[in-house]
Amino acid sequence: MSRALLSGRMHPEGRSICVFLPDREQLSLTVGVKATGQELFQQVCDLVKIKEPHFFGLSIVKNNEYVFIDLEQKLSKYFSKEWKKETSKGTEKFIPPFVAFFRVQYYVENGRVISDKVARQLYYCHLKEQVLMSRCNHKEEIYFLLAAYSLQADLGNYREEVHTGKYFEPQAYFPQWIIAKRGSDYILKHAPEMHREQQGLSAKEAVLKFIKESCLLEDVPVHFYRLQKDKKEDRPTVILGLTLRGMHIYQEVNHVRQLLYDFPWSHIGKLAFLGKKFEIQPDGLPSARKLVYYTGCPFRSRHLLQLLSNSHRLFLNIQPVLKQIQKLEEAEEKKRYRESYISDTLDMDLDPCDKNSRGSGSSGGSQRDNRLSRQSTGSHGSSHTSGIEADSRHRVSVEMSVDEPFGIDRVHRKEKSCSSTISYGSSGIDSGSKGRAEDDSQDDDLELAVDEPEEVPVDEPLEGDQLEEATVGESVESLPLDAASCQGEMAFCYCTVLFFRL
């Protein structure tokens, strides 16, 4: 299915863009030649009617990787040269629409953080697609549980008269490797039984359980980027995975990922992008022990720096919210356990005749309580996430602390700009800087310091020609950020605690 939206306030010469949503729907949009990513992003949000787009971004595919668009930049920077070509009337040549993707940019493992129904549904659809590409061979049982939650969310309660035979397509709920291993007949026999066990679970609860369980698969809530161990390599052999808690470094052997290093944010001392060079210095180890990889070009270096620092900042800022959610979930679980215990005790005290006289409805309700109690004790409370806010536009060094949360609004006001920054406004998008360099030909020196709680140097915004003339060796003024101010300035988290409904 596809929807179209034509902007009324548009440059006379527009460009057609096809935007793919996580639920596989397509949007046909038109923007001006000089439009920024923010304008396209806002069109998508308006058409989809999403109120909380904080975790989403616009991306393009470049070298088989998803590259997220800096919303402050012009779209012409990300699309081919055809974008700027003028078309004259009468000699117009058909140009296929440019393609972009509206997808999750920042992962969070507890869906209760997302209070907007539309945003949560799109987030669920994105994770569902990620699960279909997942390959955690040692966790096969999770895929069957996820399929059961997904069937419950999509189709509702299992009904014998309706859900018979092949009432779902295995490839829509299971990775291909499980279908090849078990066979469609096996799946069509056992998956309905697990679907039946979810009786009474609402669509919202099923989605929340799917989000929580899918994030237990290490290759689902993660962004992968290929790196080179040596700049003379013919092809990348190292993969960087940006996870909920930090970074994974994989080595690819015969097209299979093998985990080499697991770096939580607290174990990373400093990240540095020196042109095409990417350095990781683990915390507590001498600089001689740092890991050195190559990104291939400065454009990728800046993109990775921005994504990494954004993700780290959200990880810090969202921890108080996730802890509050976990407390509420634990209180709800205790309540369920007490209700289940009391119900079981009453059943034990009743005579067999009395039990039969209670009818199937009460019996089914008791079984459902027990099932929910078992499942929720197996659920994992969310305490880690990915994040939002950083600025990699400058040519000098960028450093930030990785052990203390700080307010997003404060940094935004100081830097004047942040791509996809979570704001206090209803749209969730805050825009700023106007002068950013469009020329990526020069190498950048960018650093991300990870364990400096006292002071966080951040480069001052450069405008227009100043940015183009900046050299690698320029000094950077520091911006002290105190953790004490974060409680009142965490714009992203202002409403989430208030609207949890377990």
Short mmCIF file of C-alpha atoms in Angstrom, two decimals:
data_model
loop_
_atom_site.label_atom_id
_atom_site.label_comp_id
_atom_site.label_asym_id
_atom_site.label_seq_id
_atom_site.Cartn_x
_atom_site.Cartn_y
_atom_site.Cartn_z
CA MET A 1 0.00 0.00 0.00
CA SER A 2 1.11 3.55 -0.55
CA ARG A 3 0.02 7.01 0.39
CA ALA A 4 0.82 10.32 -1.24
CA LEU A 5 1.32 13.78 0.20
CA LEU A 6 2.02 16.92 -1.83
CA SER A 7 3.28 19.93 0.04
CA GLY A 8 1.38 23.13 -0.63
CA ARG A 9 4.38 25.33 0.19
CA MET A 10 6.92 23.95 -2.21
CA HIS A 11 9.64 25.06 -4.53
CA PRO A 12 8.24 25.18 -8.08
CA GLU A 13 10.61 22.40 -9.05
CA GLY A 14 9.99 19.50 -6.69
CA ARG A 15 11.58 16.12 -6.19
CA SER A 16 9.64 12.90 -5.71
CA ILE A 17 10.69 10.69 -2.80
CA CYS A 18 9.43 7.23 -1.90
CA VAL A 19 9.66 6.67 1.85
CA PHE A 20 9.38 3.13 3.19
CA LEU A 21 7.89 2.66 6.66
CA PRO A 22 8.71 -0.16 9.10
CA ASP A 23 5.32 -1.78 8.36
CA ARG A 24 6.30 -2.01 4.66
CA GLU A 25 3.93 0.77 3.66
CA GLN A 26 5.21 3.26 1.09
CA LEU A 27 4.73 7.02 1.14
CA SER A 28 4.98 9.06 -2.06
CA LEU A 29 6.16 12.53 -1.08
CA THR A 30 7.35 15.63 -2.89
CA VAL A 31 9.77 18.23 -1.55
CA GLY A 32 11.63 21.21 -2.91
CA VAL A 33 15.09 20.94 -4.41
CA LYS A 34 16.60 22.80 -1.45
CA ALA A 35 14.60 20.94 1.19
CA THR A 36 16.33 19.73 4.35
CA GLY A 37 15.95 16.38 6.02
CA GLN A 38 13.79 18.05 8.67
CA GLU A 39 11.18 19.07 6.09
CA LEU A 40 10.91 15.52 4.75
CA PHE A 41 10.87 14.07 8.26
CA GLN A 42 8.03 16.39 9.27
CA GLN A 43 6.01 15.45 6.18
CA VAL A 44 6.32 11.78 7.11
CA CYS A 45 5.29 12.45 10.72
CA ASP A 46 2.27 14.50 9.61
CA LEU A 47 1.06 11.88 7.15
CA VAL A 48 1.57 8.92 9.49
CA LYS A 49 0.19 10.96 12.44
CA ILE A 50 3.02 9.97 14.71
CA LYS A 51 3.32 12.18 17.79
CA GLU A 52 6.52 10.76 19.29
CA PRO A 53 9.07 10.28 16.51
CA HIS A 54 12.00 10.56 18.93
CA PHE A 55 13.34 7.06 18.30
CA PHE A 56 13.03 7.25 14.51
CA GLY A 57 15.12 8.78 11.77
CA LEU A 58 15.36 9.03 7.99
CA SER A 59 18.00 6.93 6.30
CA ILE A 60 19.31 6.03 2.89
CA VAL A 61 21.16 2.91 1.81
CA LYS A 62 24.79 3.52 0.92
CA ASN A 63 27.23 0.68 0.31
CA ASN A 64 24.67 -1.79 1.70
CA GLU A 65 24.43 0.14 5.00
CA TYR A 66 21.72 2.35 6.42
CA VAL A 67 23.07 5.89 6.74
CA PHE A 68 20.90 8.20 8.84
CA ILE A 69 20.26 11.64 7.43
CA ASP A 70 21.30 14.66 9.47
CA LEU A 71 17.99 16.51 9.53
CA GLU A 72 19.72 19.89 9.45
CA GLN A 73 21.44 19.09 6.18
CA LYS A 74 19.96 19.51 2.70
CA LEU A 75 18.69 16.31 1.12
CA SER A 76 20.84 17.00 -1.93
CA LYS A 77 23.86 16.03 0.17
CA TYR A 78 22.58 12.46 0.55
CA PHE A 79 21.07 11.70 -2.84
CA SER A 80 22.71 11.27 -6.21
CA LYS A 81 23.73 14.11 -8.52
CA GLU A 82 20.41 13.68 -10.33
CA TRP A 83 18.82 15.57 -7.44
CA LYS A 84 20.27 18.93 -8.52
CA LYS A 85 19.77 18.51 -12.25
CA GLU A 86 17.29 20.99 -13.66
CA THR A 87 14.47 19.81 -15.90
CA SER A 88 13.06 22.06 -18.59
CA LYS A 89 9.50 21.83 -19.79
CA GLY A 90 8.98 19.79 -22.93
CA THR A 91 12.27 17.94 -22.53
CA GLU A 92 11.60 16.36 -19.18
CA LYS A 93 13.14 12.94 -18.76
CA PHE A 94 11.60 10.47 -16.36
CA ILE A 95 13.60 10.24 -13.16
CA PRO A 96 12.62 7.48 -10.74
CA PRO A 97 11.74 8.69 -7.24
CA PHE A 98 14.50 8.93 -4.71
CA VAL A 99 14.24 6.33 -1.93
CA ALA A 100 14.47 6.90 1.82
CA PHE A 101 13.57 4.83 4.87
CA PHE A 102 11.75 5.90 8.02
CA ARG A 103 13.18 3.50 10.56
CA VAL A 104 14.27 3.12 14.16
CA GLN A 105 17.45 5.09 14.83
CA TYR A 106 17.63 4.64 18.60
CA TYR A 107 16.69 1.39 20.30
CA VAL A 108 15.03 1.01 23.68
CA GLU A 109 14.30 -2.39 25.16
CA ASN A 110 11.15 -1.47 27.07
CA GLY A 111 8.20 -0.43 24.93
CA ARG A 112 6.50 1.36 27.84
CA VAL A 113 8.85 4.28 27.21
CA ILE A 114 6.94 4.86 23.95
CA SER A 115 3.51 6.14 24.97
CA ASP A 116 2.35 7.08 21.46
CA LYS A 117 0.37 4.19 19.98
CA VAL A 118 1.44 4.85 16.37
CA ALA A 119 5.12 5.15 17.31
CA ARG A 120 4.97 1.96 19.38
CA GLN A 121 3.31 0.04 16.54
CA LEU A 122 5.95 1.17 14.02
CA TYR A 123 8.68 0.34 16.53
CA TYR A 124 7.18 -3.15 16.91
CA CYS A 125 7.05 -3.59 13.11
CA HIS A 126 10.70 -2.60 12.83
CA LEU A 127 11.76 -5.12 15.48
CA LYS A 128 9.62 -7.76 13.81
CA GLU A 129 11.59 -7.28 10.59
CA GLN A 130 14.84 -7.42 12.55
CA VAL A 131 13.79 -10.72 14.11
CA LEU A 132 13.20 -12.22 10.66
CA MET A 133 16.86 -11.46 9.84
CA SER A 134 18.19 -12.56 13.25
CA ARG A 135 20.33 -15.65 13.61
CA CYS A 136 20.91 -16.59 17.25
CA ASN A 137 21.06 -20.36 16.82
CA HIS A 138 21.40 -21.02 20.55
CA LYS A 139 18.12 -19.21 21.37
CA GLU A 140 15.71 -20.99 19.07
CA GLU A 141 12.95 -21.14 21.70
CA ILE A 142 12.78 -17.33 21.84
CA TYR A 143 11.76 -17.19 18.18
CA PHE A 144 8.74 -19.42 18.86
CA LEU A 145 7.76 -17.27 21.84
CA LEU A 146 8.14 -14.12 19.74
CA ALA A 147 5.98 -15.64 17.01
CA ALA A 148 3.29 -16.39 19.60
CA TYR A 149 3.33 -12.79 20.87
CA SER A 150 3.29 -11.48 17.32
CA LEU A 151 0.35 -13.69 16.32
CA GLN A 152 -1.53 -12.52 19.40
CA ALA A 153 -0.78 -8.88 18.59
CA ASP A 154 -1.73 -9.23 14.92
CA LEU A 155 -4.66 -11.68 15.07
CA GLY A 156 -5.97 -11.54 18.62
CA ASN A 157 -7.03 -14.56 20.68
CA TYR A 158 -6.69 -17.99 19.13
CA ARG A 159 -10.07 -19.31 17.96
CA GLU A 160 -10.54 -22.89 16.85
CA GLU A 161 -13.19 -22.05 14.27
CA VAL A 162 -11.04 -19.38 12.59
CA HIS A 163 -7.40 -20.23 13.19
CA THR A 164 -7.21 -23.62 11.57
CA GLY A 165 -4.81 -25.01 9.02
CA LYS A 166 -2.35 -22.56 7.52
CA TYR A 167 -3.80 -19.37 9.04
CA PHE A 168 -0.42 -17.59 8.94
CA GLU A 169 2.66 -17.66 6.72
CA PRO A 170 5.70 -19.06 8.58
CA GLN A 171 8.08 -16.71 6.73
CA ALA A 172 6.21 -13.72 8.17
CA TYR A 173 6.94 -14.80 11.76
CA PHE A 174 10.11 -16.94 11.67
CA PRO A 175 13.64 -16.43 10.29
CA GLN A 176 14.37 -18.47 7.20
CA TRP A 177 16.98 -20.61 8.96
CA ILE A 178 14.38 -21.91 11.43
CA ILE A 179 11.98 -22.72 8.61
CA ALA A 180 14.77 -24.60 6.81
CA LYS A 181 15.75 -26.44 9.99
CA ARG A 182 12.30 -27.36 11.32
CA GLY A 183 10.13 -27.24 8.22
CA SER A 184 6.85 -25.41 7.67
CA ASP A 185 4.77 -28.38 8.85
CA TYR A 186 6.51 -28.41 12.23
CA ILE A 187 5.98 -24.68 12.65
CA LEU A 188 2.32 -24.82 11.60
CA LYS A 189 1.76 -27.59 14.14
CA HIS A 190 3.49 -26.08 17.19
CA ALA A 191 3.20 -22.30 16.75
CA PRO A 192 -0.63 -22.33 17.06
CA GLU A 193 -0.28 -24.10 20.41
CA MET A 194 1.88 -21.27 21.72
CA HIS A 195 -0.52 -18.76 20.19
CA ARG A 196 -3.34 -20.42 22.13
CA GLU A 197 -1.39 -20.01 25.37
CA GLN A 198 -1.52 -16.21 24.98
CA GLN A 199 -5.32 -16.23 25.43
CA GLY A 200 -6.49 -13.04 27.10
CA LEU A 201 -3.38 -11.02 26.32
CA SER A 202 -4.31 -7.66 24.80
CA ALA A 203 -2.67 -6.45 21.59
CA LYS A 204 -0.76 -3.79 23.54
CA GLU A 205 0.52 -6.28 26.11
CA ALA A 206 1.57 -8.67 23.34
CA VAL A 207 3.49 -5.90 21.58
CA LEU A 208 5.23 -4.88 24.83
CA LYS A 209 6.24 -8.48 25.52
CA PHE A 210 7.48 -8.86 21.94
CA ILE A 211 9.65 -5.75 22.28
CA LYS A 212 11.16 -6.89 25.57
CA GLU A 213 11.86 -10.46 24.45
CA SER A 214 13.19 -9.52 20.99
CA CYS A 215 15.76 -7.24 22.61
CA LEU A 216 17.25 -10.31 24.30
CA LEU A 217 18.53 -11.36 20.86
CA GLU A 218 21.91 -9.71 20.47
CA ASP A 219 21.55 -9.11 16.71
CA VAL A 220 18.11 -7.44 16.83
CA PRO A 221 18.43 -4.04 18.64
CA VAL A 222 21.71 -3.16 16.94
CA HIS A 223 23.14 -1.17 14.03
CA PHE A 224 25.96 -2.83 12.08
CA TYR A 225 28.76 -0.98 10.28
CA ARG A 226 31.66 -2.56 8.42
CA LEU A 227 35.22 -1.48 9.16
CA GLN A 228 38.65 -2.38 7.85
CA LYS A 229 41.51 -3.67 9.99
CA ASP A 230 43.94 -2.15 7.52
CA LYS A 231 43.32 0.69 5.08
CA LYS A 232 44.84 -1.40 2.29
CA GLU A 233 42.34 -4.23 2.71
CA ASP A 234 40.27 -5.13 -0.35
CA ARG A 235 37.08 -5.37 1.69
CA PRO A 236 36.01 -4.79 5.31
CA THR A 237 36.50 -7.76 7.64
CA VAL A 238 35.48 -6.13 10.95
CA ILE A 239 31.93 -5.20 11.98
CA LEU A 240 31.04 -2.60 14.58
CA GLY A 241 27.72 -3.22 16.28
CA LEU A 242 26.09 -0.31 18.13
CA THR A 243 24.03 -2.04 20.82
CA LEU A 244 21.70 -1.05 23.64
CA ARG A 245 24.55 -0.93 26.15
CA GLY A 246 27.62 0.02 24.11
CA MET A 247 29.54 -1.52 21.23
CA HIS A 248 30.38 -4.97 19.91
CA ILE A 249 33.32 -5.65 17.62
CA TYR A 250 32.92 -8.69 15.36
CA GLN A 251 35.25 -10.45 12.98
CA GLU A 252 33.66 -11.85 9.85
CA VAL A 253 34.83 -15.33 8.90
CA ASN A 254 33.13 -17.06 5.95
CA HIS A 255 30.24 -14.59 6.17
CA VAL A 256 29.67 -15.49 9.84
CA ARG A 257 30.06 -12.88 12.61
CA GLN A 258 32.33 -13.87 15.48
CA LEU A 259 32.31 -11.62 18.56
CA LEU A 260 35.77 -10.31 19.42
CA TYR A 261 35.07 -7.54 21.95
CA ASP A 262 32.11 -6.44 24.04
CA PHE A 263 32.49 -2.83 25.17
CA PRO A 264 29.77 -1.46 27.47
CA TRP A 265 29.85 2.34 27.62
CA SER A 266 31.43 2.20 31.08
CA HIS A 267 34.37 0.19 29.69
CA ILE A 268 35.25 2.62 26.90
CA GLY A 269 37.82 5.30 27.70
CA LYS A 270 37.81 7.19 24.40
CA LEU A 271 36.67 6.93 20.81
CA ALA A 272 38.53 8.93 18.19
CA PHE A 273 37.88 9.44 14.50
CA LEU A 274 41.01 10.77 12.80
CA GLY A 275 39.92 11.19 9.22
CA LYS A 276 39.37 7.62 8.03
CA LYS A 277 40.93 6.11 11.16
CA PHE A 278 38.70 4.91 14.01
CA GLU A 279 40.36 4.31 17.41
CA ILE A 280 38.86 2.62 20.46
CA GLN A 281 40.72 2.97 23.75
CA PRO A 282 39.32 0.63 26.44
CA ASP A 283 39.02 2.14 29.90
CA GLY A 284 41.92 1.47 32.25
CA LEU A 285 44.32 0.34 29.52
CA PRO A 286 47.30 2.34 28.20
CA SER A 287 46.93 4.12 24.89
CA ALA A 288 49.25 1.57 23.32
CA ARG A 289 46.51 -1.04 23.77
CA LYS A 290 43.96 0.86 21.71
CA LEU A 291 42.19 -0.78 18.78
CA VAL A 292 42.58 0.88 15.38
CA TYR A 293 40.22 0.38 12.43
CA TYR A 294 39.40 2.30 9.26
CA THR A 295 36.02 3.63 8.10
CA GLY A 296 36.92 4.26 4.46
CA CYS A 297 35.99 7.96 4.31
CA PRO A 298 35.53 10.99 6.61
CA PHE A 299 31.79 11.06 5.84
CA ARG A 300 31.33 7.67 7.49
CA SER A 301 33.53 8.75 10.39
CA ARG A 302 31.32 11.74 11.15
CA HIS A 303 28.17 9.67 10.76
CA LEU A 304 29.42 7.03 13.19
CA LEU A 305 30.58 9.63 15.71
CA GLN A 306 27.21 11.33 15.74
CA LEU A 307 25.30 8.06 16.05
CA LEU A 308 27.56 6.77 18.82
CA SER A 309 27.44 9.95 20.92
CA ASN A 310 23.68 10.32 20.42
CA SER A 311 23.10 6.75 21.50
CA HIS A 312 25.34 7.10 24.53
CA ARG A 313 23.59 10.25 25.72
CA LEU A 314 20.16 8.68 25.52
CA PHE A 315 21.50 5.65 27.38
CA LEU A 316 22.50 7.96 30.25
CA ASN A 317 19.41 10.16 30.23
CA ILE A 318 16.87 7.37 30.08
CA GLN A 319 18.21 5.26 32.96
CA PRO A 320 16.05 6.95 35.69
CA VAL A 321 12.95 6.39 33.56
CA LEU A 322 13.74 2.73 32.96
CA LYS A 323 14.39 2.15 36.65
CA GLN A 324 11.02 3.66 37.49
CA ILE A 325 9.35 1.41 34.91
CA GLN A 326 11.09 -1.62 36.36
CA LYS A 327 9.83 -0.79 39.87
CA LEU A 328 6.27 -0.47 38.58
CA GLU A 329 6.55 -3.75 36.68
CA GLU A 330 7.91 -5.54 39.75
CA ALA A 331 5.05 -4.18 41.86
CA GLU A 332 2.55 -5.37 39.26
CA GLU A 333 4.20 -8.79 39.18
CA LYS A 334 3.95 -9.12 42.97
CA LYS A 335 0.27 -8.23 42.74
CA ARG A 336 -0.28 -10.89 40.06
CA TYR A 337 1.59 -13.44 42.15
CA ARG A 338 -0.54 -12.73 45.23
CA GLU A 339 -3.76 -12.98 43.19
CA SER A 340 -2.60 -16.24 41.63
CA TYR A 341 -1.59 -17.65 45.03
CA ILE A 342 -4.92 -16.77 46.61
CA SER A 343 -6.80 -18.27 43.66
CA ASP A 344 -4.78 -21.51 43.87
CA THR A 345 -5.39 -21.74 47.64
CA LEU A 346 -9.13 -21.42 47.17
CA ASP A 347 -9.06 -24.16 44.55
CA MET A 348 -7.25 -26.47 46.96
CA ASP A 349 -9.85 -25.86 49.70
CA LEU A 350 -12.82 -26.60 47.47
CA ASP A 351 -14.34 -30.06 47.07
CA PRO A 352 -14.06 -31.62 43.61
CA CYS A 353 -17.80 -31.07 43.11
CA ASP A 354 -17.44 -27.41 44.07
CA LYS A 355 -14.57 -27.00 41.62
CA ASN A 356 -16.67 -28.40 38.81
CA SER A 357 -19.58 -26.18 39.75
CA ARG A 358 -17.46 -23.05 39.27
CA GLY A 359 -17.65 -23.47 35.50
CA SER A 360 -15.04 -23.29 32.80
CA GLY A 361 -14.83 -19.50 32.87
CA SER A 362 -13.35 -19.29 36.35
CA SER A 363 -11.08 -22.21 35.69
CA GLY A 364 -9.80 -20.60 32.53
CA GLY A 365 -9.24 -17.36 34.39
CA SER A 366 -7.16 -19.10 37.03
CA GLN A 367 -5.05 -20.79 34.40
CA ARG A 368 -4.53 -17.50 32.66
CA ASP A 369 -3.34 -15.84 35.89
CA ASN A 370 -0.85 -18.63 36.46
CA ARG A 371 0.43 -18.37 32.92
CA LEU A 372 0.87 -14.62 33.14
CA SER A 373 2.71 -14.99 36.43
CA ARG A 374 5.16 -17.44 34.96
CA GLN A 375 5.80 -15.31 31.90
CA SER A 376 6.33 -12.09 33.74
CA THR A 377 8.85 -13.65 36.11
CA GLY A 378 10.75 -14.72 33.03
CA SER A 379 10.70 -11.22 31.60
CA HIS A 380 13.70 -9.01 31.98
CA GLY A 381 13.35 -5.47 33.27
CA SER A 382 14.83 -2.90 30.98
CA SER A 383 17.76 -0.94 32.22
CA HIS A 384 19.72 -0.05 29.12
CA THR A 385 18.94 1.84 25.96
CA SER A 386 20.23 3.75 23.04
CA GLY A 387 20.08 7.42 22.53
CA ILE A 388 19.80 10.88 21.15
CA GLU A 389 21.82 14.01 20.66
CA ALA A 390 25.28 14.94 19.50
CA ASP A 391 26.96 17.12 16.98
CA SER A 392 29.69 15.88 14.66
CA ARG A 393 29.66 18.77 12.27
CA HIS A 394 32.94 20.32 13.33
CA ARG A 395 36.37 19.64 11.96
CA VAL A 396 38.27 19.58 15.19
CA SER A 397 37.80 17.36 18.22
CA VAL A 398 34.59 16.40 19.99
CA GLU A 399 34.74 14.95 23.49
CA MET A 400 32.05 13.98 25.96
CA SER A 401 31.71 12.28 29.32
CA VAL A 402 30.31 8.80 29.44
CA ASP A 403 29.62 8.32 33.11
CA GLU A 404 27.23 11.13 34.02
CA PRO A 405 23.89 12.08 32.48
CA PHE A 406 23.33 15.66 31.50
CA GLY A 407 20.51 17.71 30.13
CA ILE A 408 19.75 17.59 26.45
CA ASP A 409 18.20 21.04 26.34
CA ARG A 410 21.26 22.66 27.88
CA VAL A 411 23.62 21.18 25.36
CA HIS A 412 21.23 22.06 22.55
CA ARG A 413 21.07 25.70 23.58
CA LYS A 414 24.86 25.88 23.76
CA GLU A 415 25.55 24.15 20.47
CA LYS A 416 22.49 25.62 18.70
CA SER A 417 21.93 22.40 16.80
CA CYS A 418 21.32 18.70 17.15
CA SER A 419 20.15 16.17 14.61
CA SER A 420 16.98 14.39 15.66
CA THR A 421 17.18 15.97 19.13
CA ILE A 422 14.35 15.09 21.48
CA SER A 423 12.69 18.30 22.50
CA TYR A 424 9.99 19.42 24.88
CA GLY A 425 7.64 20.27 22.04
CA SER A 426 4.85 18.08 20.76
CA SER A 427 6.61 17.23 17.52
CA GLY A 428 9.69 15.93 19.32
CA ILE A 429 11.96 17.50 16.72
CA ASP A 430 14.21 20.45 17.47
CA SER A 431 16.12 22.16 14.71
CA GLY A 432 18.95 24.60 14.82
CA SER A 433 22.15 25.34 13.01
CA LYS A 434 22.13 26.80 9.55
CA GLY A 435 25.81 26.79 8.70
CA ARG A 436 27.24 23.33 8.24
CA ALA A 437 29.82 22.36 5.70
CA GLU A 438 28.57 20.44 2.70
CA ASP A 439 32.04 19.49 1.52
CA ASP A 440 33.18 16.16 2.96
CA SER A 441 36.41 15.92 1.03
CA GLN A 442 38.68 16.93 3.92
CA ASP A 443 39.69 14.61 6.72
CA ASP A 444 38.31 15.32 10.19
CA ASP A 445 39.77 14.70 13.62
CA LEU A 446 36.95 13.79 15.95
CA GLU A 447 37.20 12.39 19.44
CA LEU A 448 34.67 10.99 21.87
CA ALA A 449 36.10 10.85 25.38
CA VAL A 450 34.22 8.38 27.48
CA ASP A 451 35.21 8.62 31.11
CA GLU A 452 35.62 12.25 32.14
CA PRO A 453 32.88 13.15 34.65
CA GLU A 454 34.27 16.54 35.59
CA GLU A 455 34.29 18.43 32.29
CA VAL A 456 33.09 17.79 28.77
CA PRO A 457 34.80 19.82 26.03
CA VAL A 458 32.50 20.40 23.08
CA ASP A 459 33.35 22.48 20.06
CA GLU A 460 31.61 25.78 19.51
CA PRO A 461 29.39 26.10 16.44
CA LEU A 462 31.07 27.45 13.36
CA GLU A 463 29.12 29.37 10.80
CA GLY A 464 29.37 29.35 7.01
CA ASP A 465 32.88 30.03 5.68
CA GLN A 466 34.42 29.69 9.13
CA LEU A 467 33.51 26.04 9.13
CA GLU A 468 35.00 25.45 5.72
CA GLU A 469 38.27 27.12 6.69
CA ALA A 470 38.63 25.35 10.04
CA THR A 471 41.79 23.28 10.33
CA VAL A 472 42.40 20.08 12.18
CA GLY A 473 44.71 21.68 14.68
CA GLU A 474 42.36 24.35 15.97
CA SER A 475 41.71 24.47 19.68
CA VAL A 476 38.28 23.84 21.10
CA GLU A 477 36.67 25.69 23.93
CA SER A 478 35.28 23.50 26.67
CA LEU A 479 31.68 23.35 27.76
CA PRO A 480 31.39 22.23 31.42
CA LEU A 481 28.34 20.05 32.02
CA ASP A 482 27.33 19.32 35.58
CA ALA A 483 25.28 16.27 36.42
CA ALA A 484 23.23 18.17 39.01
CA SER A 485 21.32 20.07 36.35
CA CYS A 486 20.19 16.99 34.47
CA GLN A 487 17.21 16.25 36.72
CA GLY A 488 15.32 19.33 35.65
CA GLU A 489 16.56 19.51 32.07
CA MET A 490 16.02 16.03 30.70
CA ALA A 491 13.55 17.11 28.03
CA PHE A 492 13.05 13.68 26.55
CA CYS A 493 12.03 12.02 29.80
CA TYR A 494 9.62 14.72 31.02
CA CYS A 495 6.41 12.84 30.37
CA THR A 496 7.27 9.17 30.28
CA VAL A 497 7.08 8.49 34.02
CA LEU A 498 3.71 10.15 34.21
CA PHE A 499 2.03 8.03 31.58
CA PHE A 500 3.07 4.46 32.43
CA ARG A 501 0.07 2.21 32.69
CA LEU A 502 1.03 -1.32 33.60
#
